[in-house]
PDB file of C-alpha atoms in Angstrom:
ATOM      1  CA  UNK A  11      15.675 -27.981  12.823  1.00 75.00           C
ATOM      2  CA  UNK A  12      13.902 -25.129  11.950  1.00 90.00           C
ATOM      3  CA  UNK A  13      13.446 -23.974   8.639  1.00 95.00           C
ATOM      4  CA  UNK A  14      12.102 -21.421   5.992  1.00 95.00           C
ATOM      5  CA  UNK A  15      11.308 -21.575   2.283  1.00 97.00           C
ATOM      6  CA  UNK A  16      12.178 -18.397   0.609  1.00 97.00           C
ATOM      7  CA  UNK A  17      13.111 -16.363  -2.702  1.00 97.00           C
ATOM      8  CA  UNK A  18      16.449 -14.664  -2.972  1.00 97.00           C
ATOM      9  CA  UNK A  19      15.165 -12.159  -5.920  1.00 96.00           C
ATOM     10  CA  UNK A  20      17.956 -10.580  -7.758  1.00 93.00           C
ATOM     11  CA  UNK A  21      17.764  -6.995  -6.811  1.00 93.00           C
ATOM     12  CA  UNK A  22      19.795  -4.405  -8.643  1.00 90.00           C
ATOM     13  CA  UNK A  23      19.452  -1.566  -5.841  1.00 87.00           C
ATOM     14  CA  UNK A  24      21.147  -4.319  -3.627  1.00 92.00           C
ATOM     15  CA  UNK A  25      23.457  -1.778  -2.146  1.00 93.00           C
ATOM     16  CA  UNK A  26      20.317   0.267  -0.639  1.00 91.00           C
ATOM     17  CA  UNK A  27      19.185  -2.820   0.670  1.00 94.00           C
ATOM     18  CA  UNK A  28      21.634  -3.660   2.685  1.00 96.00           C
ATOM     19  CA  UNK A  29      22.681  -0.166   3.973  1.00 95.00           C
ATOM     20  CA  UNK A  30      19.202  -0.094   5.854  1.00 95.00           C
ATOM     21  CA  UNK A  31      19.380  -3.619   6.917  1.00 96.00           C
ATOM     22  CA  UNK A  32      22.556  -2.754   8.845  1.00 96.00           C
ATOM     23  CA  UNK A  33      21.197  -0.353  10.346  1.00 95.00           C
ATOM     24  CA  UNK A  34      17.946  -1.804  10.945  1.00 95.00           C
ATOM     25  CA  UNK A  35      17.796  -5.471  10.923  1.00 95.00           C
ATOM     26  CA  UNK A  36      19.146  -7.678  13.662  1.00 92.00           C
ATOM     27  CA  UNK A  37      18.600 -10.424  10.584  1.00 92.00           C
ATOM     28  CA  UNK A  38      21.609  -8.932   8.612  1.00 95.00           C
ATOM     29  CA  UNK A  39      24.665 -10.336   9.069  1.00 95.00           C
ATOM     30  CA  UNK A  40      22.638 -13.861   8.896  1.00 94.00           C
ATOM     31  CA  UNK A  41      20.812 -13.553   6.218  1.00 95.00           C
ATOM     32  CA  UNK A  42      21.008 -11.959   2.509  1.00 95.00           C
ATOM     33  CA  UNK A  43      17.393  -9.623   1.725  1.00 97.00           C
ATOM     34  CA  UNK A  44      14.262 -12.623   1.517  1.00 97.00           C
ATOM     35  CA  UNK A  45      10.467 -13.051  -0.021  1.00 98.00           C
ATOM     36  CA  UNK A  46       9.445 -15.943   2.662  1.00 96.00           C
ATOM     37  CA  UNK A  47       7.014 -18.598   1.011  1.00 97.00           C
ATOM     38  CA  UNK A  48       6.813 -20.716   3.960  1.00 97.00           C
ATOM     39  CA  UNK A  49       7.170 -19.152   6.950  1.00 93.00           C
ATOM     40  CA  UNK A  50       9.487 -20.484   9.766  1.00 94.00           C
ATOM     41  CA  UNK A  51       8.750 -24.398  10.670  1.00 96.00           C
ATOM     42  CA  UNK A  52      10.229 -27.550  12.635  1.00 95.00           C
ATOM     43  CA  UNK A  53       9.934 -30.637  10.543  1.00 94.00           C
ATOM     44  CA  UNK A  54      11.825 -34.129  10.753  1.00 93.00           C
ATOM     45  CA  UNK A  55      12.201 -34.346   6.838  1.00 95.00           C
ATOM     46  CA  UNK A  56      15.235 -34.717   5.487  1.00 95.00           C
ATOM     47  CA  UNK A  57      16.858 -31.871   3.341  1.00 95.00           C
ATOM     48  CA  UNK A  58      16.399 -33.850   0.108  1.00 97.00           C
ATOM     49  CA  UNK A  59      12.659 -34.834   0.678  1.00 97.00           C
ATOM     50  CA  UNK A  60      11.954 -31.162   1.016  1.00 97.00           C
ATOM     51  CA  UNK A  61      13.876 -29.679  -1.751  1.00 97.00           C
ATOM     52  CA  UNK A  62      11.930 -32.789  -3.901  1.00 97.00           C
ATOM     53  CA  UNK A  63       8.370 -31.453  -2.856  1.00 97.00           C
ATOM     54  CA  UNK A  64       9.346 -27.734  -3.594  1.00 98.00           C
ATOM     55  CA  UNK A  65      10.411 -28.553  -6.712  1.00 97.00           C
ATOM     56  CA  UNK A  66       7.300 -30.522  -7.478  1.00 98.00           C
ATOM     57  CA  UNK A  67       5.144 -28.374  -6.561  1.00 98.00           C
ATOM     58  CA  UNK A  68       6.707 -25.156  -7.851  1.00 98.00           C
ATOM     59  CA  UNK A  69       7.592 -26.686 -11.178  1.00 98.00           C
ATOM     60  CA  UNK A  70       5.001 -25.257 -13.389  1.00 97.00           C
ATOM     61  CA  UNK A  71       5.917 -21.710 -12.338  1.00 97.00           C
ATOM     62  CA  UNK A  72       8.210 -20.292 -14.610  1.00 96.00           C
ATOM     63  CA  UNK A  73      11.055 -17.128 -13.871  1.00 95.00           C
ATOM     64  CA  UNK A  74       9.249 -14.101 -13.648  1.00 96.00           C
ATOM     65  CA  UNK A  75       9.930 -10.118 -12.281  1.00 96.00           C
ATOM     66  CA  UNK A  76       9.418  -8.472  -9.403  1.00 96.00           C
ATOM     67  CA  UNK A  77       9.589  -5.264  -8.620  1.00 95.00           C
ATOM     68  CA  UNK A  78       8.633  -3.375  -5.281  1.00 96.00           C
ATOM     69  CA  UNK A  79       6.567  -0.507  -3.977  1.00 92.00           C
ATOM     70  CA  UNK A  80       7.833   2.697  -1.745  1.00 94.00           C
ATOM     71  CA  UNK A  81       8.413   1.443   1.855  1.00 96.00           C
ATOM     72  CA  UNK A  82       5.774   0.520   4.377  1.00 95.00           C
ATOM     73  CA  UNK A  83       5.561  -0.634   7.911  1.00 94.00           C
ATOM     74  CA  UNK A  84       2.505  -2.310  10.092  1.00 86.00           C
ATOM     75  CA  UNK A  85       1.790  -1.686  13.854  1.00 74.00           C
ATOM     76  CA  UNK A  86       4.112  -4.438  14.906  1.00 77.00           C
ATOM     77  CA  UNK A  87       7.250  -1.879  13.647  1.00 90.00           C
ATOM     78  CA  UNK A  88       8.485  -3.942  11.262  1.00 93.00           C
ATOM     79  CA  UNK A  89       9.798  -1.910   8.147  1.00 96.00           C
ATOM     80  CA  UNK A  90       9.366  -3.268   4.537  1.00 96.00           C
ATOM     81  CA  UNK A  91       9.405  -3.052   0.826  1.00 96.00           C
ATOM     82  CA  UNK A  92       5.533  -4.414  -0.449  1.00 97.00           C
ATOM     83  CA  UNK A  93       5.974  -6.446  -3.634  1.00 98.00           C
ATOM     84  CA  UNK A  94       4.771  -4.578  -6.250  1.00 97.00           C
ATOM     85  CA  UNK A  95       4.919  -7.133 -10.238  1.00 97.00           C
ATOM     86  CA  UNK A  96       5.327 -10.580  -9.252  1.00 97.00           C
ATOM     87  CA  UNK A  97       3.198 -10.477  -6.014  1.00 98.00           C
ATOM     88  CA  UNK A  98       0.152 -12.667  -7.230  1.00 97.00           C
ATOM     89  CA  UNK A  99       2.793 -15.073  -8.833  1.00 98.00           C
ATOM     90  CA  UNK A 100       4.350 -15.392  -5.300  1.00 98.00           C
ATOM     91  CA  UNK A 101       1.132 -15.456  -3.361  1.00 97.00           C
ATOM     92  CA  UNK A 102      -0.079 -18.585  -5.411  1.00 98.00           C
ATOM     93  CA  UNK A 103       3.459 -20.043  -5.348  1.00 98.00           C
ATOM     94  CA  UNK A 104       2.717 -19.787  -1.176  1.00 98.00           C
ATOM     95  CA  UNK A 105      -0.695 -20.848  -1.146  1.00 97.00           C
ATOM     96  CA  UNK A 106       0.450 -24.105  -3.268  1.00 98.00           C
ATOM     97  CA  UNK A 107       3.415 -25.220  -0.786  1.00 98.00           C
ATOM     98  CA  UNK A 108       0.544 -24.944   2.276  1.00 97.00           C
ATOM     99  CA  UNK A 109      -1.460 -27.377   0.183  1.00 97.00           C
ATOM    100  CA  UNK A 110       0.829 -30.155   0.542  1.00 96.00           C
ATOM    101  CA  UNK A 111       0.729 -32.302   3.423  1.00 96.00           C
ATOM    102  CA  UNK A 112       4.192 -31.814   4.250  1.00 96.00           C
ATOM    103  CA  UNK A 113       3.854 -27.886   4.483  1.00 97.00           C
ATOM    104  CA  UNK A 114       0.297 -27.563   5.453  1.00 96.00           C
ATOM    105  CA  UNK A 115       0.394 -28.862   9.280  1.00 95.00           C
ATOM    106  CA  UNK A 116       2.933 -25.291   9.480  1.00 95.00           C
ATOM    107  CA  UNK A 117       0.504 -23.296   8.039  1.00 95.00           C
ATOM    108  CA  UNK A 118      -0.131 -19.911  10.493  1.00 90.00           C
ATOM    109  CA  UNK A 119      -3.316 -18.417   9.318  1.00 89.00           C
ATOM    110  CA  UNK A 120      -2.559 -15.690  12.528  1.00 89.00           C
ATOM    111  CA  UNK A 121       0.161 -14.450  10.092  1.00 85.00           C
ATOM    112  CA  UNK A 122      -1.298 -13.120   6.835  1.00 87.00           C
ATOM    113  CA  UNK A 123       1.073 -13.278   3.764  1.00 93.00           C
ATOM    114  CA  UNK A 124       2.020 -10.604   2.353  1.00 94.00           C
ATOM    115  CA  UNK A 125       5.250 -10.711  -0.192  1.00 97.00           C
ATOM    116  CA  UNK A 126       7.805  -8.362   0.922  1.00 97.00           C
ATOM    117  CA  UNK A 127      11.534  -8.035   2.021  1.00 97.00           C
ATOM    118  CA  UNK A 128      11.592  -7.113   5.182  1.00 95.00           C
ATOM    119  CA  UNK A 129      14.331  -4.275   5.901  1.00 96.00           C
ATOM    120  CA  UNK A 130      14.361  -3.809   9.141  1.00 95.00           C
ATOM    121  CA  UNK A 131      12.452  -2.767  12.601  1.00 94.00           C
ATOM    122  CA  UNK A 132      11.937   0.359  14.207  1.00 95.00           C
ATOM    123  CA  UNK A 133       9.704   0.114  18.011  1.00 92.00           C
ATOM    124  CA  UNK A 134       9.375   4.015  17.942  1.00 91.00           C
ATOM    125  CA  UNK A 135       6.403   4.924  15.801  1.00 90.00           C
ATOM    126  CA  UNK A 136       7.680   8.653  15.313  1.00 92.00           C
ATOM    127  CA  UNK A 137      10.957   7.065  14.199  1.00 93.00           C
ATOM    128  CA  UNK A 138       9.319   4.860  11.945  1.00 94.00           C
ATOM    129  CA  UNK A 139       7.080   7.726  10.297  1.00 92.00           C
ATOM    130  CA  UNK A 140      10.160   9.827  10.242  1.00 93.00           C
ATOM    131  CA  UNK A 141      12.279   6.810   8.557  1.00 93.00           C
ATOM    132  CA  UNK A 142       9.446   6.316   6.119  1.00 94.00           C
ATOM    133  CA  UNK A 143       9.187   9.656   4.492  1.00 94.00           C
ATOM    134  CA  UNK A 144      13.196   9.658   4.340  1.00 93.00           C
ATOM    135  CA  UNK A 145      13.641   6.322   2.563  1.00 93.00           C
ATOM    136  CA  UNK A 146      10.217   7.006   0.343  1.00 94.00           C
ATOM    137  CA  UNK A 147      11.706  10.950  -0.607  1.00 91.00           C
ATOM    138  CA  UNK A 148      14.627   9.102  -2.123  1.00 75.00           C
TER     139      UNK A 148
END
């Protein structure tokens, strides 16, 4: 079964969100807007032996805020909105699940971490420049 560990952040410009995603993200209709801490990984554990280790490891991190940057994309035309407060918080909260044994055989050092919500995709780099200075104008 393959699985993900993730944040669902509270995001009070939801509605923004999810207007791009529907345009843009295949992921949308399966998925509500995601930080990934673990990224996508076939184990045999059970459901309740994970949920046990995140919450033991995770437990001394307390609720915090995040808030995001203006819009960004790489080469691989993936759009996104960087994590702007809360993104060291998150990156040790990543780099402590890949120190367990039952996380770190999935570890994918090919695929920096970077905490984000990913919005969307666009394979045209014009398009994408073009989308970028529209969504960051707003």
């Amino acid at each position: 079964m393959l699985r993900s560990i993730l944040i669902f952040p509270k995001l009070s410009e939801i509605t923004i969100i999810q207007n791009i995603r529907r345009e843009l993200d295949p992921l949308y209709p399966h998925i509500r807007p995601h930080i990934t801490l673990v990224f996508p990984f076939e184990s045999e554990a059970t459901d309740e032996v994970i949920i046990q280790n995140i919450q033991t490891i995770l437990k001394p991190f307390s609720a915090f805020n995040v808030t995001f940057e203006n819009f960004s994309s790489d080469e691989k035309s993936y759009l996104w909105l960087p994590v702007d407060e809360g993104y060291s918080v998150i990156q040790k909260m990543h780099d402590v699940l890949y120190q367990s044994p039952l996380f770190s055989p999935f570890l994918r050092p090919e695929f920096p971490h970077t905490p984000r919500i990913t919005v969307g995709q666009i394979h045209n780099q014009q398009a994408m420049l073009s989308t970028l200075k529209v969504l960051n104008s707003k």
